[in-house]
PDB file of C-alpha atoms in Angstrom:
ATOM      1  CA  MET A   1     180.781 126.500  15.148  1.00  0.00           C
ATOM      2  CA  SER A   2     180.638 123.858  12.431  1.00  0.00           C
ATOM      3  CA  ARG A   3     178.643 124.245   9.275  1.00  0.00           C
ATOM      4  CA  LYS A   4     176.118 121.533  10.261  1.00  0.00           C
ATOM      5  CA  ASN A   5     175.460 123.222  13.611  1.00  0.00           C
ATOM      6  CA  LYS A   6     174.897 126.578  11.877  1.00  0.00           C
ATOM      7  CA  GLU A   7     172.430 124.995   9.453  1.00  0.00           C
ATOM      8  CA  TRP A   8     170.591 123.264  12.292  1.00  0.00           C
ATOM      9  CA  LEU A   9     170.418 126.520  14.300  1.00  0.00           C
ATOM     10  CA  LYS A  10     169.150 128.406  11.219  1.00  0.00           C
ATOM     11  CA  GLY A  11     166.480 125.749  10.721  1.00  0.00           C
ATOM     12  CA  ILE A  12     165.225 126.249  14.276  1.00  0.00           C
ATOM     13  CA  GLN A  13     165.285 130.049  13.982  1.00  0.00           C
ATOM     14  CA  HIS A  14     163.124 129.944  10.846  1.00  0.00           C
ATOM     15  CA  MET A  15     160.712 127.440  12.395  1.00  0.00           C
ATOM     16  CA  ALA A  16     157.283 128.681  13.455  1.00  0.00           C
ATOM     17  CA  ILE A  17     156.955 129.564  17.141  1.00  0.00           C
ATOM     18  CA  ALA A  18     154.320 126.831  17.636  1.00  0.00           C
ATOM     19  CA  LYS A  19     156.738 124.167  16.399  1.00  0.00           C
ATOM     20  CA  ARG A  20     159.550 125.503  18.612  1.00  0.00           C
ATOM     21  CA  ILE A  21     157.302 125.359  21.675  1.00  0.00           C
ATOM     22  CA  THR A  22     156.173 121.835  20.741  1.00  0.00           C
ATOM     23  CA  LEU A  23     159.799 120.667  20.433  1.00  0.00           C
ATOM     24  CA  LEU A  24     160.785 122.376  23.697  1.00  0.00           C
ATOM     25  CA  TYR A  25     157.931 120.919  25.738  1.00  0.00           C
ATOM     26  CA  GLY A  26     158.266 117.520  24.023  1.00  0.00           C
ATOM     27  CA  GLY A  27     161.935 117.404  24.989  1.00  0.00           C
ATOM     28  CA  ILE A  28     161.227 118.478  28.587  1.00  0.00           C
ATOM     29  CA  PHE A  29     158.444 115.900  28.871  1.00  0.00           C
ATOM     30  CA  SER A  30     160.647 113.101  27.465  1.00  0.00           C
ATOM     31  CA  LEU A  31     163.527 113.871  29.841  1.00  0.00           C
ATOM     32  CA  SER A  32     161.128 114.097  32.796  1.00  0.00           C
ATOM     33  CA  LEU A  33     159.578 110.768  31.883  1.00  0.00           C
ATOM     34  CA  LEU A  34     163.012 109.174  31.604  1.00  0.00           C
ATOM     35  CA  PHE A  35     164.092 110.576  34.992  1.00  0.00           C
ATOM     36  CA  ILE A  36     160.872 109.475  36.732  1.00  0.00           C
ATOM     37  CA  SER A  37     161.130 105.959  35.222  1.00  0.00           C
ATOM     38  CA  GLY A  38     164.694 105.571  36.468  1.00  0.00           C
ATOM     39  CA  PHE A  39     163.700 106.801  39.916  1.00  0.00           C
ATOM     40  CA  MET A  40     160.766 104.356  40.052  1.00  0.00           C
ATOM     41  CA  MET A  41     162.977 101.412  39.012  1.00  0.00           C
ATOM     42  CA  LEU A  42     165.441 102.181  41.803  1.00  0.00           C
ATOM     43  CA  ASN A  43     162.623 102.395  44.337  1.00  0.00           C
ATOM     44  CA  ILE A  44     161.032  99.151  43.141  1.00  0.00           C
ATOM     45  CA  SER A  45     164.368  97.344  43.363  1.00  0.00           C
ATOM     46  CA  GLY A  46     164.912  98.709  46.888  1.00  0.00           C
ATOM     47  CA  LEU A  47     161.387  97.722  47.963  1.00  0.00           C
ATOM     48  CA  GLN A  48     161.836  94.236  46.544  1.00  0.00           C
ATOM     49  CA  GLN A  49     165.103  93.757  48.418  1.00  0.00           C
ATOM     50  CA  SER A  50     163.581  95.067  51.651  1.00  0.00           C
ATOM     51  CA  GLU A  51     160.520  92.823  51.326  1.00  0.00           C
ATOM     52  CA  MET A  52     162.697  89.816  50.521  1.00  0.00           C
ATOM     53  CA  ARG A  53     164.925  90.532  53.523  1.00  0.00           C
ATOM     54  CA  ARG A  54     161.849  90.724  55.794  1.00  0.00           C
ATOM     55  CA  GLU A  55     160.439  87.461  54.395  1.00  0.00           C
ATOM     56  CA  LEU A  56     163.749  85.623  54.875  1.00  0.00           C
ATOM     57  CA  GLN A  57     164.103  86.984  58.425  1.00  0.00           C
ATOM     58  CA  GLU A  58     160.557  85.859  59.330  1.00  0.00           C
ATOM     59  CA  THR A  59     161.252  82.400  57.889  1.00  0.00           C
ATOM     60  CA  MET A  60     164.527  82.164  59.837  1.00  0.00           C
ATOM     61  CA  THR A  61     162.702  83.057  63.072  1.00  0.00           C
ATOM     62  CA  GLN A  62     159.945  80.540  62.307  1.00  0.00           C
ATOM     63  CA  VAL A  63     162.509  77.772  61.693  1.00  0.00           C
ATOM     64  CA  GLN A  64     164.436  78.616  64.889  1.00  0.00           C
ATOM     65  CA  GLU A  65     161.224  78.486  66.951  1.00  0.00           C
ATOM     66  CA  PHE A  66     160.387  75.142  65.332  1.00  0.00           C
ATOM     67  CA  LEU A  67     163.834  73.752  66.216  1.00  0.00           C
ATOM     68  CA  GLN A  68     163.465  74.936  69.841  1.00  0.00           C
ATOM     69  CA  THR A  69     160.133  73.198  70.353  1.00  0.00           C
ATOM     70  CA  ASN A  70     160.351  70.096  68.108  1.00  0.00           C
ATOM     71  CA  THR A  71     162.794  67.245  68.250  1.00  0.00           C
ATOM     72  CA  GLU A  72     161.612  65.531  65.059  1.00  0.00           C
ATOM     73  CA  LEU A  73     163.259  67.189  62.060  1.00  0.00           C
ATOM     74  CA  SER A  74     162.746  65.829  58.551  1.00  0.00           C
ATOM     75  CA  ASP A  75     162.261  67.103  55.002  1.00  0.00           C
ATOM     76  CA  GLU A  76     158.507  66.512  55.353  1.00  0.00           C
ATOM     77  CA  SER A  77     158.197  68.364  58.670  1.00  0.00           C
ATOM     78  CA  LEU A  78     160.124  71.272  57.174  1.00  0.00           C
ATOM     79  CA  ARG A  79     157.825  71.390  54.120  1.00  0.00           C
ATOM     80  CA  GLU A  80     154.808  71.190  56.416  1.00  0.00           C
ATOM     81  CA  LEU A  81     156.112  74.041  58.573  1.00  0.00           C
ATOM     82  CA  LEU A  82     156.755  76.379  55.647  1.00  0.00           C
ATOM     83  CA  GLY A  83     153.687  75.514  53.580  1.00  0.00           C
ATOM     84  CA  ASP A  84     153.421  77.397  50.290  1.00  0.00           C
ATOM     85  CA  LYS A  85     156.176  79.937  50.921  1.00  0.00           C
ATOM     86  CA  TYR A  86     158.446  80.731  48.000  1.00  0.00           C
ATOM     87  CA  VAL A  87     161.448  80.552  50.302  1.00  0.00           C
ATOM     88  CA  GLU A  88     163.906  77.670  50.264  1.00  0.00           C
ATOM     89  CA  VAL A  89     165.389  76.353  53.524  1.00  0.00           C
ATOM     90  CA  SER A  90     168.294  74.036  54.197  1.00  0.00           C
ATOM     91  CA  ILE A  91     169.122  72.917  57.749  1.00  0.00           C
ATOM     92  CA  TYR A  92     172.218  70.960  58.670  1.00  0.00           C
ATOM     93  CA  SER A  93     172.003  69.079  61.975  1.00  0.00           C
ATOM     94  CA  SER A  94     175.418  68.399  63.467  1.00  0.00           C
ATOM     95  CA  GLU A  95     174.053  65.751  65.855  1.00  0.00           C
ATOM     96  CA  ALA A  96     172.506  63.704  63.043  1.00  0.00           C
ATOM     97  CA  ASN A  97     175.218  64.846  60.570  1.00  0.00           C
ATOM     98  CA  GLU A  98     172.462  65.247  57.994  1.00  0.00           C
ATOM     99  CA  THR A  99     170.975  68.042  55.859  1.00  0.00           C
ATOM    100  CA  TYR A 100     167.222  68.650  55.648  1.00  0.00           C
ATOM    101  CA  ASN A 101     165.631  70.682  52.839  1.00  0.00           C
ATOM    102  CA  ASN A 102     162.160  71.929  51.982  1.00  0.00           C
ATOM    103  CA  PHE A 103     162.898  72.073  48.252  1.00  0.00           C
ATOM    104  CA  VAL A 104     162.802  69.364  45.643  1.00  0.00           C
ATOM    105  CA  GLY A 105     165.678  68.886  43.240  1.00  0.00           C
ATOM    106  CA  GLU A 106     169.381  69.494  43.283  1.00  0.00           C
ATOM    107  CA  MET A 107     170.987  71.392  46.142  1.00  0.00           C
ATOM    108  CA  PRO A 108     172.353  74.767  44.954  1.00  0.00           C
ATOM    109  CA  PRO A 109     176.154  74.892  45.109  1.00  0.00           C
ATOM    110  CA  PHE A 110     176.222  77.823  47.537  1.00  0.00           C
ATOM    111  CA  LEU A 111     174.550  75.811  50.337  1.00  0.00           C
ATOM    112  CA  PHE A 112     176.590  74.219  53.108  1.00  0.00           C
ATOM    113  CA  ARG A 113     177.629  70.627  52.492  1.00  0.00           C
ATOM    114  CA  PRO A 114     178.977  68.712  55.483  1.00  0.00           C
ATOM    115  CA  GLU A 115     182.614  67.766  55.124  1.00  0.00           C
ATOM    116  CA  GLY A 116     184.719  66.564  57.993  1.00  0.00           C
ATOM    117  CA  GLU A 117     183.658  67.499  61.517  1.00  0.00           C
ATOM    118  CA  PRO A 118     180.177  68.904  62.152  1.00  0.00           C
ATOM    119  CA  PRO A 119     180.164  72.709  62.634  1.00  0.00           C
ATOM    120  CA  SER A 120     179.441  72.579  66.373  1.00  0.00           C
ATOM    121  CA  ARG A 121     182.669  70.628  66.940  1.00  0.00           C
ATOM    122  CA  GLN A 122     184.877  72.694  64.654  1.00  0.00           C
ATOM    123  CA  LYS A 123     187.319  75.054  66.243  1.00  0.00           C
ATOM    124  CA  PRO A 124     186.405  78.711  65.617  1.00  0.00           C
ATOM    125  CA  GLN A 125     188.741  80.644  63.332  1.00  0.00           C
ATOM    126  CA  ASN A 126     190.413  83.962  64.159  1.00  0.00           C
ATOM    127  CA  GLY A 127     189.129  83.999  67.729  1.00  0.00           C
ATOM    128  CA  ALA A 128     185.481  83.991  66.666  1.00  0.00           C
ATOM    129  CA  ASP A 129     183.011  82.262  68.948  1.00  0.00           C
ATOM    130  CA  LYS A 130     181.170  80.632  66.019  1.00  0.00           C
ATOM    131  CA  PRO A 131     182.436  78.741  62.963  1.00  0.00           C
ATOM    132  CA  PRO A 132     182.206  80.496  59.598  1.00  0.00           C
ATOM    133  CA  VAL A 133     178.641  80.411  58.255  1.00  0.00           C
ATOM    134  CA  ILE A 134     179.509  80.145  54.581  1.00  0.00           C
ATOM    135  CA  GLY A 135     182.642  79.144  52.721  1.00  0.00           C
ATOM    136  CA  GLU A 136     183.336  82.257  50.671  1.00  0.00           C
ATOM    137  CA  ASN A 137     186.272  80.640  48.856  1.00  0.00           C
ATOM    138  CA  GLU A 138     184.045  77.720  47.854  1.00  0.00           C
ATOM    139  CA  LEU A 139     181.522  80.151  46.388  1.00  0.00           C
ATOM    140  CA  TYR A 140     184.077  81.587  44.002  1.00  0.00           C
ATOM    141  CA  ARG A 141     185.104  78.105  42.897  1.00  0.00           C
ATOM    142  CA  GLU A 142     181.460  77.261  42.163  1.00  0.00           C
ATOM    143  CA  GLY A 143     181.081  80.341  39.922  1.00  0.00           C
ATOM    144  CA  TYR A 144     179.295  82.619  42.396  1.00  0.00           C
ATOM    145  CA  GLN A 145     180.360  86.054  43.462  1.00  0.00           C
ATOM    146  CA  ILE A 146     179.271  87.877  46.600  1.00  0.00           C
ATOM    147  CA  ASN A 147     177.661  91.218  45.727  1.00  0.00           C
ATOM    148  CA  GLY A 148     176.809  92.074  49.315  1.00  0.00           C
ATOM    149  CA  ARG A 149     177.370  90.788  52.824  1.00  0.00           C
ATOM    150  CA  ARG A 150     176.042  92.102  56.114  1.00  0.00           C
ATOM    151  CA  GLU A 151     175.304  90.884  59.614  1.00  0.00           C
ATOM    152  CA  ASN A 152     172.133  91.898  61.384  1.00  0.00           C
ATOM    153  CA  LYS A 153     171.329  92.246  65.096  1.00  0.00           C
ATOM    154  CA  SER A 154     169.987  88.717  65.465  1.00  0.00           C
ATOM    155  CA  GLY A 155     173.273  87.135  64.348  1.00  0.00           C
ATOM    156  CA  ASN A 156     172.132  86.239  60.841  1.00  0.00           C
ATOM    157  CA  VAL A 157     174.524  86.857  57.988  1.00  0.00           C
ATOM    158  CA  GLU A 158     172.971  88.027  54.732  1.00  0.00           C
ATOM    159  CA  TYR A 159     174.587  87.477  51.359  1.00  0.00           C
ATOM    160  CA  ILE A 160     173.568  88.648  47.913  1.00  0.00           C
ATOM    161  CA  LEU A 161     175.015  86.134  45.477  1.00  0.00           C
ATOM    162  CA  GLU A 162     175.253  86.193  41.700  1.00  0.00           C
ATOM    163  CA  ASN A 163     176.196  83.322  39.424  1.00  0.00           C
ATOM    164  CA  SER A 164     177.735  83.352  35.963  1.00  0.00           C
ATOM    165  CA  THR A 165     174.294  83.520  34.291  1.00  0.00           C
ATOM    166  CA  ASP A 166     173.399  86.725  36.235  1.00  0.00           C
ATOM    167  CA  GLN A 167     170.891  84.994  38.519  1.00  0.00           C
ATOM    168  CA  GLN A 168     170.857  86.672  41.907  1.00  0.00           C
ATOM    169  CA  PHE A 169     170.012  85.061  45.233  1.00  0.00           C
ATOM    170  CA  MET A 170     169.556  86.484  48.696  1.00  0.00           C
ATOM    171  CA  LEU A 171     170.850  84.060  51.330  1.00  0.00           C
ATOM    172  CA  LEU A 172     170.355  84.382  55.081  1.00  0.00           C
ATOM    173  CA  THR A 173     172.434  82.001  57.173  1.00  0.00           C
ATOM    174  CA  ASN A 174     172.912  81.342  60.888  1.00  0.00           C
ATOM    175  CA  HIS A 175     174.560  78.925  63.287  1.00  0.00           C
ATOM    176  CA  PHE A 176     171.815  78.058  65.801  1.00  0.00           C
ATOM    177  CA  GLU A 177     172.148  75.927  68.918  1.00  0.00           C
ATOM    178  CA  THR A 178     169.552  74.256  71.104  1.00  0.00           C
ATOM    179  CA  ASP A 179     170.094  72.177  74.246  1.00  0.00           C
ATOM    180  CA  THR A 180     170.362  68.995  72.209  1.00  0.00           C
ATOM    181  CA  ASP A 181     171.835  69.975  68.825  1.00  0.00           C
ATOM    182  CA  ALA A 182     173.630  72.605  66.768  1.00  0.00           C
ATOM    183  CA  TYR A 183     172.229  73.611  63.387  1.00  0.00           C
ATOM    184  CA  ARG A 184     173.390  75.528  60.374  1.00  0.00           C
ATOM    185  CA  ILE A 185     170.279  77.167  58.922  1.00  0.00           C
ATOM    186  CA  GLN A 186     170.299  78.638  55.416  1.00  0.00           C
ATOM    187  CA  VAL A 187     167.259  80.424  54.044  1.00  0.00           C
ATOM    188  CA  PHE A 188     167.380  81.717  50.477  1.00  0.00           C
ATOM    189  CA  LYS A 189     165.318  83.047  47.615  1.00  0.00           C
ATOM    190  CA  MET A 190     166.053  83.971  44.018  1.00  0.00           C
ATOM    191  CA  ARG A 191     165.705  87.661  43.259  1.00  0.00           C
ATOM    192  CA  GLY A 192     163.084  88.505  40.648  1.00  0.00           C
ATOM    193  CA  ILE A 193     164.576  91.581  39.002  1.00  0.00           C
ATOM    194  CA  THR A 194     168.205  91.316  38.016  1.00  0.00           C
ATOM    195  CA  PRO A 195     170.082  94.384  36.833  1.00  0.00           C
ATOM    196  CA  ILE A 196     171.163  94.493  33.214  1.00  0.00           C
TER     197      ILE A 196
END
């Protein structure tokens, strides 16, 4: 044992019992508080992601129902449908070869931009029955990385994206067809708590 450790141990041994108990319980309390705080942060992050996933799924369903029943699609009708939701939606119509958005401003680089043939007329890749829903190679070129990807039962593909400034987005995307048109629907929201 080093000399400093021996001196420190001697100092504790000569300390009054009340001070030793205070240090012991203070240390236990501090470690417990640290452990509980970490546990709460993990739970809050998980709850936020779950709530965001539910909100995006509900918005996707609402947009699909709107597309089934309405033939008039425009930026205004999309804003009217979604109201005051803090969810951004971008819909590409292959029949009109046009993109409709409910947000104002510049289109984020991870959203689909029509190039070449509309998605409904593209040939599926690797034997898939649907065209790819997001260009993953394009994301990397735009400075985004995919932190998570999963498909759910309804055919939606969920991505968790992060850009070079550590902003995180949750993106839900789907290729949806009606009797008259084929759409590429992208619903996204920026995550509030980003890990350090």
